[in-house]
mmCIF file of C-alpha atoms and ligand atoms in Angstrom:
data_model
loop_
_atom_site.group_PDB
_atom_site.id
_atom_site.type_symbol
_atom_site.label_atom_id
_atom_site.label_comp_id
_atom_site.label_asym_id
_atom_site.label_seq_id
_atom_site.Cartn_x
_atom_site.Cartn_y
_atom_site.Cartn_z
ATOM 1 C CA MET K 30 -47.383 -103.382 -1.979
ATOM 2 C CA SER K 31 -45.165 -101.911 -4.571
ATOM 3 C CA MET K 32 -44.492 -98.045 -4.694
ATOM 4 C CA GLN K 33 -46.654 -97.543 -7.218
ATOM 5 C CA ASN K 34 -49.845 -98.257 -5.851
ATOM 6 C CA ASP K 35 -48.723 -96.316 -2.461
ATOM 7 C CA TYR K 36 -48.532 -93.304 -5.118
ATOM 8 C CA GLN K 37 -51.713 -93.885 -6.687
ATOM 9 C CA LYS K 38 -53.659 -94.405 -3.228
ATOM 10 C CA LEU K 39 -52.115 -90.804 -2.082
ATOM 11 C CA ILE K 40 -53.242 -89.547 -5.518
ATOM 12 C CA ASN K 41 -56.665 -90.594 -5.315
ATOM 13 C CA LYS K 42 -57.264 -89.552 -1.586
ATOM 14 C CA LEU K 43 -56.209 -86.148 -2.698
ATOM 15 C CA GLU K 44 -58.358 -86.080 -5.450
ATOM 16 C CA GLN K 45 -61.243 -87.271 -3.596
ATOM 17 C CA GLU K 46 -60.637 -85.611 -0.245
ATOM 18 C CA GLN K 47 -58.450 -82.492 -1.381
ATOM 19 C CA ASP K 48 -56.532 -82.958 1.140
ATOM 20 C CA LEU K 49 -53.256 -84.947 2.608
ATOM 21 C CA SER K 50 -51.432 -85.176 5.909
ATOM 22 C CA ASP K 51 -47.934 -83.556 6.169
ATOM 23 C CA ALA K 52 -46.224 -86.371 5.739
ATOM 24 C CA GLU K 53 -48.539 -87.523 2.366
ATOM 25 C CA PHE K 54 -47.743 -84.420 0.757
ATOM 26 C CA ALA K 55 -44.108 -84.631 1.524
ATOM 27 C CA THR K 56 -44.036 -87.951 -0.081
ATOM 28 C CA LEU K 57 -45.927 -86.376 -3.087
ATOM 29 C CA LEU K 58 -43.549 -83.776 -3.637
ATOM 30 C CA ALA K 59 -40.606 -85.772 -3.752
ATOM 31 C CA CYS K 60 -42.252 -88.233 -6.003
ATOM 32 C CA HIS K 61 -39.590 -89.273 -8.736
ATOM 33 C CA ASP K 62 -41.437 -92.289 -9.588
ATOM 34 C CA GLU K 63 -42.648 -91.762 -13.569
ATOM 35 C CA ASP K 64 -45.280 -93.836 -13.138
ATOM 36 C CA GLY K 65 -46.458 -92.184 -10.356
ATOM 37 C CA LEU K 66 -45.859 -88.712 -11.483
ATOM 38 C CA GLU K 67 -47.996 -90.083 -14.943
ATOM 39 C CA TYR K 68 -50.797 -90.998 -12.718
ATOM 40 C CA LEU K 69 -50.628 -87.713 -11.064
ATOM 41 C CA ARG K 70 -51.155 -85.710 -14.366
ATOM 42 C CA GLN K 71 -53.593 -88.132 -15.347
ATOM 43 C CA ARG K 72 -55.928 -87.476 -12.735
ATOM 44 C CA ALA K 73 -55.140 -83.611 -12.619
ATOM 45 C CA ARG K 74 -55.895 -83.599 -16.449
ATOM 46 C CA ALA K 75 -59.319 -85.498 -15.463
ATOM 47 C CA VAL K 76 -60.445 -83.140 -12.902
ATOM 48 C CA ARG K 77 -59.599 -80.007 -15.163
ATOM 49 C CA GLU K 78 -61.746 -81.744 -17.864
ATOM 50 C CA LYS K 79 -64.664 -82.228 -15.829
ATOM 51 C CA HIS K 80 -64.754 -78.629 -14.656
ATOM 52 C CA PHE K 81 -63.470 -77.210 -18.159
ATOM 53 C CA GLY K 82 -63.601 -79.593 -20.870
ATOM 54 C CA GLN K 83 -61.034 -79.001 -23.581
ATOM 55 C CA ASP K 84 -60.981 -75.131 -23.145
ATOM 56 C CA VAL K 85 -57.856 -73.174 -22.584
ATOM 57 C CA TYR K 86 -58.665 -69.609 -21.505
ATOM 58 C CA ILE K 87 -56.257 -66.677 -22.776
ATOM 59 C CA ARG K 88 -55.476 -63.505 -20.969
ATOM 60 C CA GLY K 89 -53.726 -60.567 -23.015
ATOM 61 C CA LEU K 90 -50.688 -59.561 -20.772
ATOM 62 C CA ILE K 91 -49.841 -55.936 -20.805
ATOM 63 C CA GLU K 92 -46.787 -54.967 -19.050
ATOM 64 C CA PHE K 93 -47.357 -51.368 -18.657
ATOM 65 C CA THR K 94 -44.750 -50.296 -16.790
ATOM 66 C CA ASN K 95 -41.467 -51.284 -15.320
ATOM 67 C CA TYR K 96 -40.634 -48.657 -12.774
ATOM 68 C CA CYS K 97 -40.706 -50.059 -9.171
ATOM 69 C CA ARG K 98 -40.188 -48.745 -5.928
ATOM 70 C CA ASN K 99 -39.499 -52.413 -4.420
ATOM 71 C CA ASN K 100 -36.399 -54.061 -4.553
ATOM 72 C CA CYS K 101 -37.098 -57.910 -4.626
ATOM 73 C CA TYR K 102 -33.937 -59.715 -4.586
ATOM 74 C CA TYR K 103 -35.329 -61.932 -7.361
ATOM 75 C CA CYS K 104 -36.578 -59.696 -9.733
ATOM 76 C CA GLY K 105 -35.005 -57.722 -12.855
ATOM 77 C CA ILE K 106 -37.060 -54.538 -12.431
ATOM 78 C CA ARG K 107 -36.574 -53.965 -8.794
ATOM 79 C CA ARG K 108 -35.517 -50.189 -7.969
ATOM 80 C CA GLU K 109 -31.671 -50.570 -7.429
ATOM 81 C CA ASN K 110 -31.205 -52.199 -11.173
ATOM 82 C CA ASP K 111 -29.427 -49.364 -12.790
ATOM 83 C CA HIS K 112 -29.269 -51.366 -16.054
ATOM 84 C CA ALA K 113 -33.252 -51.755 -16.084
ATOM 85 C CA GLN K 114 -34.182 -49.165 -18.981
ATOM 86 C CA ARG K 115 -37.645 -47.732 -17.440
ATOM 87 C CA TYR K 116 -40.753 -47.179 -19.240
ATOM 88 C CA ARG K 117 -43.973 -46.555 -18.880
ATOM 89 C CA LEU K 118 -47.091 -46.701 -21.817
ATOM 90 C CA THR K 119 -49.391 -44.164 -22.318
ATOM 91 C CA THR K 120 -52.966 -44.718 -22.051
ATOM 92 C CA GLU K 121 -53.619 -44.573 -25.573
ATOM 93 C CA GLU K 122 -50.481 -47.094 -26.119
ATOM 94 C CA ILE K 123 -52.246 -49.399 -23.693
ATOM 95 C CA LEU K 124 -55.937 -48.884 -25.519
ATOM 96 C CA ASN K 125 -54.243 -50.158 -28.758
ATOM 97 C CA CYS K 126 -52.677 -53.553 -27.032
ATOM 98 C CA CYS K 127 -56.365 -54.155 -25.852
ATOM 99 C CA GLU K 128 -57.638 -53.607 -29.243
ATOM 100 C CA THR K 129 -55.005 -55.786 -30.981
ATOM 101 C CA GLY K 130 -56.151 -58.336 -28.375
ATOM 102 C CA TRP K 131 -59.690 -57.711 -28.871
ATOM 103 C CA GLN K 132 -59.093 -58.581 -32.435
ATOM 104 C CA LEU K 133 -57.198 -61.846 -31.539
ATOM 105 C CA GLY K 134 -60.059 -62.951 -29.362
ATOM 106 C CA PHE K 135 -58.927 -61.821 -26.030
ATOM 107 C CA ARG K 136 -61.758 -61.155 -23.356
ATOM 108 C CA THR K 137 -59.374 -60.190 -20.577
ATOM 109 C CA PHE K 138 -56.827 -57.941 -20.110
ATOM 110 C CA VAL K 139 -53.978 -58.250 -17.477
ATOM 111 C CA LEU K 140 -52.261 -55.164 -16.648
ATOM 112 C CA GLN K 141 -49.156 -55.876 -14.851
ATOM 113 C CA GLY K 142 -46.483 -53.589 -13.503
ATOM 114 C CA GLY K 143 -43.834 -52.877 -11.232
ATOM 115 C CA GLU K 144 -45.086 -50.549 -7.955
ATOM 116 C CA ASP K 145 -44.875 -47.173 -10.267
ATOM 117 C CA ALA K 146 -45.887 -43.824 -7.806
ATOM 118 C CA TYR K 147 -46.871 -42.144 -11.391
ATOM 119 C CA PHE K 148 -49.968 -44.544 -11.245
ATOM 120 C CA THR K 149 -51.797 -43.110 -8.577
ATOM 121 C CA ASP K 150 -55.245 -44.277 -8.247
ATOM 122 C CA GLU K 151 -56.677 -41.312 -9.887
ATOM 123 C CA ARG K 152 -54.802 -42.469 -13.211
ATOM 124 C CA LEU K 153 -55.533 -46.267 -12.827
ATOM 125 C CA VAL K 154 -59.400 -45.566 -12.320
ATOM 126 C CA ASP K 155 -59.424 -43.507 -15.426
ATOM 127 C CA LEU K 156 -57.400 -46.199 -17.349
ATOM 128 C CA ILE K 157 -59.635 -48.790 -16.111
ATOM 129 C CA ARG K 158 -62.657 -46.910 -17.269
ATOM 130 C CA ALA K 159 -61.309 -46.151 -20.424
ATOM 131 C CA ILE K 160 -60.830 -49.847 -21.178
ATOM 132 C CA LYS K 161 -64.109 -50.941 -20.009
ATOM 133 C CA LYS K 162 -65.910 -48.346 -21.793
ATOM 134 C CA ARG K 163 -64.225 -49.211 -24.899
ATOM 135 C CA PHE K 164 -64.272 -52.994 -24.431
ATOM 136 C CA PRO K 165 -67.564 -53.201 -22.084
ATOM 137 C CA GLU K 166 -67.458 -57.542 -22.383
ATOM 138 C CA CYS K 167 -63.770 -57.469 -21.489
ATOM 139 C CA ALA K 168 -62.706 -58.639 -17.788
ATOM 140 C CA VAL K 169 -59.635 -56.435 -16.252
ATOM 141 C CA THR K 170 -57.209 -58.218 -14.174
ATOM 142 C CA LEU K 171 -54.680 -56.204 -12.445
ATOM 143 C CA SER K 172 -51.370 -56.999 -11.182
ATOM 144 C CA ILE K 173 -49.651 -54.029 -9.715
ATOM 145 C CA GLY K 174 -48.347 -55.201 -5.871
ATOM 146 C CA GLU K 175 -49.279 -53.500 -2.834
ATOM 147 C CA ARG K 176 -51.733 -51.051 -2.203
ATOM 148 C CA GLU K 177 -53.852 -49.494 0.485
ATOM 149 C CA LYS K 178 -57.527 -51.269 0.973
ATOM 150 C CA ASP K 179 -58.934 -47.882 -0.145
ATOM 151 C CA SER K 180 -57.112 -48.322 -3.335
ATOM 152 C CA TYR K 181 -57.911 -51.712 -4.076
ATOM 153 C CA GLU K 182 -61.825 -50.689 -3.544
ATOM 154 C CA GLN K 183 -61.375 -47.602 -6.033
ATOM 155 C CA LEU K 184 -59.781 -49.644 -8.661
ATOM 156 C CA PHE K 185 -62.539 -52.241 -8.241
ATOM 157 C CA ALA K 186 -65.554 -49.572 -8.375
ATOM 158 C CA ALA K 187 -63.995 -48.743 -11.622
ATOM 159 C CA GLY K 188 -64.501 -51.977 -13.107
ATOM 160 C CA ALA K 189 -61.275 -54.163 -12.314
ATOM 161 C CA GLU K 190 -62.600 -57.336 -11.456
ATOM 162 C CA ARG K 191 -59.636 -59.689 -10.826
ATOM 163 C CA PHE K 192 -56.078 -59.384 -8.999
ATOM 164 C CA LEU K 193 -52.798 -61.474 -9.074
ATOM 165 C CA LEU K 194 -51.143 -60.947 -6.328
ATOM 166 C CA ARG K 195 -48.522 -63.766 -5.903
ATOM 167 C CA HIS K 196 -47.835 -64.562 -1.881
ATOM 168 C CA GLU K 197 -43.945 -65.609 -3.345
ATOM 169 C CA THR K 198 -43.890 -67.888 -0.333
ATOM 170 C CA ALA K 199 -45.958 -68.682 2.603
ATOM 171 C CA ASP K 200 -43.216 -69.313 5.077
ATOM 172 C CA LYS K 201 -42.245 -65.984 6.685
ATOM 173 C CA ALA K 202 -38.384 -66.483 6.985
ATOM 174 C CA HIS K 203 -38.175 -67.466 3.617
ATOM 175 C CA TYR K 204 -39.985 -64.343 2.182
ATOM 176 C CA GLU K 205 -37.832 -62.432 4.468
ATOM 177 C CA SER K 206 -35.107 -63.806 2.672
ATOM 178 C CA LEU K 207 -36.280 -63.003 -0.577
ATOM 179 C CA HIS K 208 -37.229 -59.499 0.178
ATOM 180 C CA PRO K 209 -35.589 -56.519 1.618
ATOM 181 C CA ALA K 210 -36.643 -55.531 5.305
ATOM 182 C CA GLU K 211 -39.013 -53.111 4.112
ATOM 183 C CA MET K 212 -41.192 -55.379 2.953
ATOM 184 C CA SER K 213 -43.005 -57.316 4.796
ATOM 185 C CA TYR K 214 -45.055 -60.851 4.545
ATOM 186 C CA THR K 215 -47.635 -59.683 6.966
ATOM 187 C CA HIS K 216 -48.315 -56.501 4.778
ATOM 188 C CA ARG K 217 -48.596 -59.157 1.616
ATOM 189 C CA MET K 218 -51.158 -61.322 3.422
ATOM 190 C CA LYS K 219 -53.207 -58.513 4.271
ATOM 191 C CA CYS K 220 -53.278 -57.313 0.962
ATOM 192 C CA LEU K 221 -54.161 -60.420 -0.459
ATOM 193 C CA GLN K 222 -57.031 -60.350 2.369
ATOM 194 C CA ALA K 223 -58.217 -57.082 1.548
ATOM 195 C CA LEU K 224 -58.887 -58.128 -2.188
ATOM 196 C CA ARG K 225 -60.883 -61.218 -1.133
ATOM 197 C CA GLU K 226 -63.049 -58.649 1.169
ATOM 198 C CA ILE K 227 -63.705 -56.123 -1.686
ATOM 199 C CA GLY K 228 -65.032 -59.203 -4.107
ATOM 200 C CA TYR K 229 -62.172 -59.391 -6.421
ATOM 201 C CA GLN K 230 -61.425 -62.981 -8.096
ATOM 202 C CA VAL K 231 -58.351 -63.460 -6.750
ATOM 203 C CA GLY K 232 -54.867 -64.779 -7.532
ATOM 204 C CA CYS K 233 -52.044 -65.675 -5.511
ATOM 205 C CA GLY K 234 -48.998 -68.119 -6.237
ATOM 206 C CA MET K 235 -45.292 -68.790 -5.850
ATOM 207 C CA MET K 236 -42.145 -69.305 -7.589
ATOM 208 C CA VAL K 237 -41.130 -72.539 -7.487
ATOM 209 C CA GLY K 238 -37.401 -73.406 -6.961
ATOM 210 C CA SER K 239 -36.438 -69.827 -5.437
ATOM 211 C CA PRO K 240 -33.175 -69.510 -3.436
ATOM 212 C CA GLY K 241 -34.177 -71.413 0.161
ATOM 213 C CA GLN K 242 -37.249 -73.215 -0.926
ATOM 214 C CA ALA K 243 -37.310 -76.640 -0.073
ATOM 215 C CA SER K 244 -40.346 -79.373 0.779
ATOM 216 C CA ALA K 245 -41.090 -77.438 4.076
ATOM 217 C CA GLN K 246 -41.621 -74.353 2.474
ATOM 218 C CA LEU K 247 -43.890 -75.827 -0.339
ATOM 219 C CA LEU K 248 -45.821 -77.631 2.122
ATOM 220 C CA GLN K 249 -46.714 -74.216 3.894
ATOM 221 C CA ASP K 250 -47.635 -72.895 0.043
ATOM 222 C CA LEU K 251 -49.978 -75.805 -0.239
ATOM 223 C CA ARG K 252 -51.969 -75.278 3.174
ATOM 224 C CA PHE K 253 -51.971 -71.754 2.345
ATOM 225 C CA LEU K 254 -53.520 -72.406 -0.801
ATOM 226 C CA GLN K 255 -55.924 -74.641 0.950
ATOM 227 C CA LYS K 256 -56.943 -72.189 3.664
ATOM 228 C CA PHE K 257 -57.401 -68.903 1.279
ATOM 229 C CA GLN K 258 -59.173 -70.890 -1.812
ATOM 230 C CA PRO K 259 -57.924 -68.462 -4.280
ATOM 231 C CA GLU K 260 -59.727 -68.261 -7.743
ATOM 232 C CA MET K 261 -56.506 -68.139 -9.575
ATOM 233 C CA VAL K 262 -52.870 -69.562 -8.544
ATOM 234 C CA GLY K 263 -49.608 -68.299 -10.842
ATOM 235 C CA ILE K 264 -46.840 -70.637 -10.462
ATOM 236 C CA GLY K 265 -43.387 -70.571 -12.383
ATOM 237 C CA PRO K 266 -39.983 -71.633 -12.269
ATOM 238 C CA PHE K 267 -37.641 -69.301 -10.087
ATOM 239 C CA ILE K 268 -35.359 -68.306 -12.658
ATOM 240 C CA PRO K 269 -32.069 -65.990 -12.146
ATOM 241 C CA GLN K 270 -31.757 -62.400 -13.690
ATOM 242 C CA HIS K 271 -28.282 -61.642 -14.213
ATOM 243 C CA ASP K 272 -28.507 -57.859 -12.587
ATOM 244 C CA THR K 273 -30.231 -59.115 -9.261
ATOM 245 C CA PRO K 274 -28.706 -60.139 -5.894
ATOM 246 C CA LEU K 275 -29.738 -63.874 -6.549
ATOM 247 C CA ALA K 276 -28.077 -63.873 -10.296
ATOM 248 C CA ASP K 277 -25.769 -66.998 -9.347
ATOM 249 C CA GLN K 278 -28.469 -68.927 -7.785
ATOM 250 C CA PRO K 279 -29.762 -72.214 -9.817
ATOM 251 C CA ALA K 280 -33.077 -71.967 -11.374
ATOM 252 C CA GLY K 281 -36.212 -73.811 -10.775
ATOM 253 C CA THR K 282 -37.352 -76.961 -12.458
ATOM 254 C CA ALA K 283 -40.028 -77.788 -15.045
ATOM 255 C CA ALA K 284 -40.419 -81.015 -13.684
ATOM 256 C CA MET K 285 -41.291 -79.460 -9.938
ATOM 257 C CA THR K 286 -43.356 -76.887 -11.565
ATOM 258 C CA VAL K 287 -45.231 -79.466 -13.571
ATOM 259 C CA LYS K 288 -45.833 -81.541 -10.690
ATOM 260 C CA LEU K 289 -46.962 -78.622 -8.668
ATOM 261 C CA LEU K 290 -49.372 -77.528 -11.230
ATOM 262 C CA ALA K 291 -50.949 -81.116 -10.925
ATOM 263 C CA ILE K 292 -51.310 -81.267 -7.132
ATOM 264 C CA ILE K 293 -52.830 -77.758 -6.896
ATOM 265 C CA ARG K 294 -55.368 -78.878 -9.492
ATOM 266 C CA LEU K 295 -56.486 -81.685 -7.372
ATOM 267 C CA LEU K 296 -56.436 -79.749 -4.201
ATOM 268 C CA LEU K 297 -58.445 -76.862 -5.959
ATOM 269 C CA PRO K 298 -60.313 -78.419 -8.436
ATOM 270 C CA GLN K 299 -61.920 -75.574 -9.978
ATOM 271 C CA VAL K 300 -59.085 -72.853 -9.586
ATOM 272 C CA LEU K 301 -58.003 -71.050 -12.529
ATOM 273 C CA LEU K 302 -54.039 -72.184 -13.430
ATOM 274 C CA PRO K 303 -51.940 -70.626 -16.046
ATOM 275 C CA ALA K 304 -49.036 -72.469 -17.495
ATOM 276 C CA THR K 305 -46.883 -69.502 -17.212
ATOM 277 C CA THR K 306 -44.001 -67.803 -19.665
ATOM 278 C CA ALA K 307 -41.679 -68.812 -17.278
ATOM 279 C CA LEU K 308 -42.022 -72.338 -17.599
ATOM 280 C CA GLY K 309 -42.080 -71.773 -21.311
ATOM 281 C CA THR K 310 -38.835 -70.294 -20.670
ATOM 282 C CA ILE K 311 -37.074 -73.030 -18.266
ATOM 283 C CA ASP K 312 -38.544 -75.493 -21.167
ATOM 284 C CA PRO K 313 -39.404 -75.001 -24.763
ATOM 285 C CA GLN K 314 -42.030 -77.784 -24.155
ATOM 286 C CA GLY K 315 -42.915 -76.158 -20.572
ATOM 287 C CA ARG K 316 -46.293 -74.883 -21.509
ATOM 288 C CA GLU K 317 -47.571 -77.903 -23.210
ATOM 289 C CA LYS K 318 -46.449 -80.079 -20.366
ATOM 290 C CA GLY K 319 -47.916 -77.750 -18.021
ATOM 291 C CA LEU K 320 -51.489 -78.287 -19.878
ATOM 292 C CA ARG K 321 -51.330 -81.922 -19.739
ATOM 293 C CA ALA K 322 -50.693 -81.648 -15.933
ATOM 294 C CA GLY K 323 -53.896 -79.778 -15.051
ATOM 295 C CA ALA K 324 -53.164 -76.059 -15.973
ATOM 296 C CA ASN K 325 -56.095 -74.319 -18.154
ATOM 297 C CA VAL K 326 -54.996 -70.622 -18.577
ATOM 298 C CA LEU K 327 -52.300 -68.965 -21.201
ATOM 299 C CA MET K 328 -51.400 -65.592 -20.644
ATOM 300 C CA PRO K 329 -49.506 -64.409 -23.944
ATOM 301 C CA ASN K 330 -47.718 -60.800 -24.124
ATOM 302 C CA LEU K 331 -49.665 -57.949 -25.854
ATOM 303 C CA SER K 332 -47.152 -55.448 -24.791
ATOM 304 C CA PRO K 333 -45.550 -53.759 -27.686
ATOM 305 C CA THR K 334 -42.521 -55.323 -29.169
ATOM 306 C CA THR K 335 -40.503 -52.317 -28.444
ATOM 307 C CA VAL K 336 -40.932 -52.606 -24.797
ATOM 308 C CA ARG K 337 -40.973 -56.182 -24.263
ATOM 309 C CA ARG K 338 -37.181 -56.785 -23.442
ATOM 310 C CA LYS K 339 -37.423 -54.252 -20.976
ATOM 311 C CA TYR K 340 -39.873 -55.884 -19.021
ATOM 312 C CA ALA K 341 -37.014 -58.398 -18.033
ATOM 313 C CA LEU K 342 -37.870 -59.976 -14.554
ATOM 314 C CA TYR K 343 -35.701 -63.061 -15.365
ATOM 315 C CA ASP K 344 -33.298 -64.093 -18.183
ATOM 316 C CA ASN K 345 -33.903 -65.372 -21.413
ATOM 317 C CA LYS K 346 -37.420 -64.582 -21.245
ATOM 318 C CA ILE K 347 -39.368 -66.222 -24.589
ATOM 319 C CA CYS K 348 -41.559 -64.515 -26.836
ATOM 320 C CA MET K 349 -39.756 -61.399 -27.389
ATOM 321 C CA GLY K 350 -39.847 -60.206 -30.889
ATOM 322 C CA GLU K 351 -43.036 -61.815 -31.860
ATOM 323 C CA GLU K 352 -46.189 -59.787 -32.198
ATOM 324 C CA ALA K 353 -49.370 -60.563 -30.613
ATOM 325 C CA ALA K 354 -50.834 -61.960 -33.710
ATOM 326 C CA GLU K 355 -47.864 -64.329 -34.353
ATOM 327 C CA CYS K 356 -47.780 -65.312 -30.537
ATOM 328 C CA VAL K 357 -51.493 -66.215 -30.771
ATOM 329 C CA ASN K 358 -50.997 -68.476 -33.603
ATOM 330 C CA CYS K 359 -47.785 -70.031 -32.212
ATOM 331 C CA LEU K 360 -50.088 -70.563 -29.239
ATOM 332 C CA ALA K 361 -52.915 -72.118 -30.818
ATOM 333 C CA ARG K 362 -50.692 -74.710 -32.789
ATOM 334 C CA ARG K 363 -48.986 -75.603 -29.248
ATOM 335 C CA VAL K 364 -52.260 -76.064 -27.325
ATOM 336 C CA ALA K 365 -53.849 -77.912 -30.496
ATOM 337 C CA SER K 366 -50.803 -80.419 -30.109
ATOM 338 C CA THR K 367 -52.001 -80.858 -26.200
ATOM 339 C CA GLY K 368 -55.628 -81.921 -27.725
ATOM 340 C CA TYR K 369 -56.883 -78.693 -26.262
ATOM 341 C CA GLN K 370 -58.450 -75.501 -27.674
ATOM 342 C CA ILE K 371 -58.324 -71.800 -26.896
ATOM 343 C CA VAL K 372 -61.740 -70.343 -26.471
ATOM 344 C CA THR K 373 -62.990 -66.716 -26.986
ATOM 345 C CA ASN K 374 -64.771 -65.670 -23.539
ATOM 346 C CA ARG K 375 -63.765 -63.968 -20.422
ATOM 347 C CA GLY K 376 -62.967 -67.394 -18.686
ATOM 348 C CA ASP K 377 -64.151 -66.246 -15.425
ATOM 349 C CA HIS K 378 -63.771 -68.743 -12.170
ATOM 350 C CA PRO K 379 -66.872 -71.097 -12.146
ATOM 351 C CA THR K 380 -68.372 -69.872 -9.160
ATOM 352 C CA PHE K 381 -68.144 -65.936 -10.551
ATOM 353 C CA ALA K 382 -68.966 -66.629 -14.179
ATOM 354 C CA LYS K 383 -72.696 -67.395 -12.785
ATOM 355 C CA ARG K 384 -72.843 -63.767 -11.388
ATOM 356 C CA SER K 385 -71.238 -62.163 -14.572
ATOM 357 C CA GLN K 386 -73.892 -63.465 -16.815
HETATM 358 N N1 LIG H 12 -45.337 -56.005 -9.146
HETATM 359 C C1 LIG H 12 -46.404 -56.763 -9.533
HETATM 360 C C2 LIG H 12 -46.065 -57.680 -10.307
HETATM 361 C C3 LIG H 12 -44.873 -58.780 -10.145
HETATM 362 S S1 LIG H 12 -43.783 -59.458 -11.746
HETATM 363 C C4 LIG H 12 -46.632 -57.601 -7.885
HETATM 364 O O1 LIG H 12 -45.624 -57.352 -6.862
HETATM 365 O O2 LIG H 12 -47.374 -58.568 -7.780
HETATM 366 C C5 LIG H 12 -45.138 -60.660 -11.595
HETATM 367 C C6 LIG H 12 -44.176 -62.237 -10.653
HETATM 368 O O3 LIG H 12 -43.163 -62.483 -11.581
HETATM 369 C C7 LIG H 12 -44.071 -61.655 -9.268
HETATM 370 O O4 LIG H 12 -44.987 -62.045 -8.474
HETATM 371 C C8 LIG H 12 -42.732 -63.141 -9.018
HETATM 372 O O5 LIG H 12 -43.300 -64.012 -8.465
HETATM 373 C C9 LIG H 12 -42.439 -63.130 -10.563
HETATM 374 N N2 LIG H 12 -40.800 -63.013 -11.043
HETATM 375 C C10 LIG H 12 -40.256 -62.005 -10.779
HETATM 376 N N3 LIG H 12 -38.849 -62.319 -10.890
HETATM 377 C C11 LIG H 12 -38.697 -63.210 -11.292
HETATM 378 C C12 LIG H 12 -37.757 -64.388 -11.659
HETATM 379 N N4 LIG H 12 -36.727 -63.914 -11.507
HETATM 380 N N5 LIG H 12 -37.883 -65.474 -11.774
HETATM 381 C C13 LIG H 12 -39.533 -66.020 -11.827
HETATM 382 N N6 LIG H 12 -40.176 -65.588 -11.398
HETATM 383 C C14 LIG H 12 -40.156 -63.950 -11.321
#
């Protein structure tokens, strides 16, 4: 039997059973056969089209603070990076971003930031309420790191309905190699569990090609995704940032990221799966490749252009100068080239969409 047929069999099994043995996952993760990979992307597209048609959901990303108490070895806004120029947006600036986004057709706003002590529960509750009051039809997603369960509850009660907290890696020893001792894998996992229990649509995810990541780590990530069944999975290549301890490490690749997007689509057929900015940074066609491999979400930047450069998690990040409107036009063209189309709606996960009607 030819190699091609062996890969096709594995891919069919993954599509039908949403599962493979460890050895089979390892084979797929190591696949470099172009026909095999094309078949994988094709099946991922078919599953994506079955659940979402041609629709691409967009989320307006608002990077509202780059102050951070954490010191993650990979991240450009880590506490010890003295070269980072710190900023935080005011409520008015954030509402202006939302207003611009609303006009452009965004119905989800993602508030992302470092773990900034200025944003107490009280301040965040006020902010979320202000956004929901002005844009009641919009969903609010938070991506603000680890907090107490009680805090997550207050933010949910204020109207935030989704939360992105990448697990970064599901291998504890690997997690510890990417973070200082004051951060813990167990606490990150506890936070994800708390978010789930509260009722958020939860997103997790990992960097692809982070230092120390091999097939064994990716296998653990896939097993974790299978067990946790997140509503969203955010993955992107690791890209070194010049002022971090991992500055000299090699970046992850677009090829591996795209392969993982397709595998994740087959593993979690209804999941919300962004083609991320990091993927568009490592490869100018990265986001289009992601959309052609099962991704169904884009998260363009709505942050004011005056602060964009300061939210430098990694080097050479794209879309630094463009106003939001230009970004959307550029993205619409890119999406059209894939045969898909951007839609104006909240883009909830299918099981949550029914509840919010
Ligand atoms: N403080 C929030 C938001 C983090 S920024 C939180 O902890 O969730 C969002 C994501 O960017 C991170 O979860 C990480 O996966 C990714 N990221 C950070 N540095 C990166 C780098 N150098 N290359 C690629 N992705 C990176």
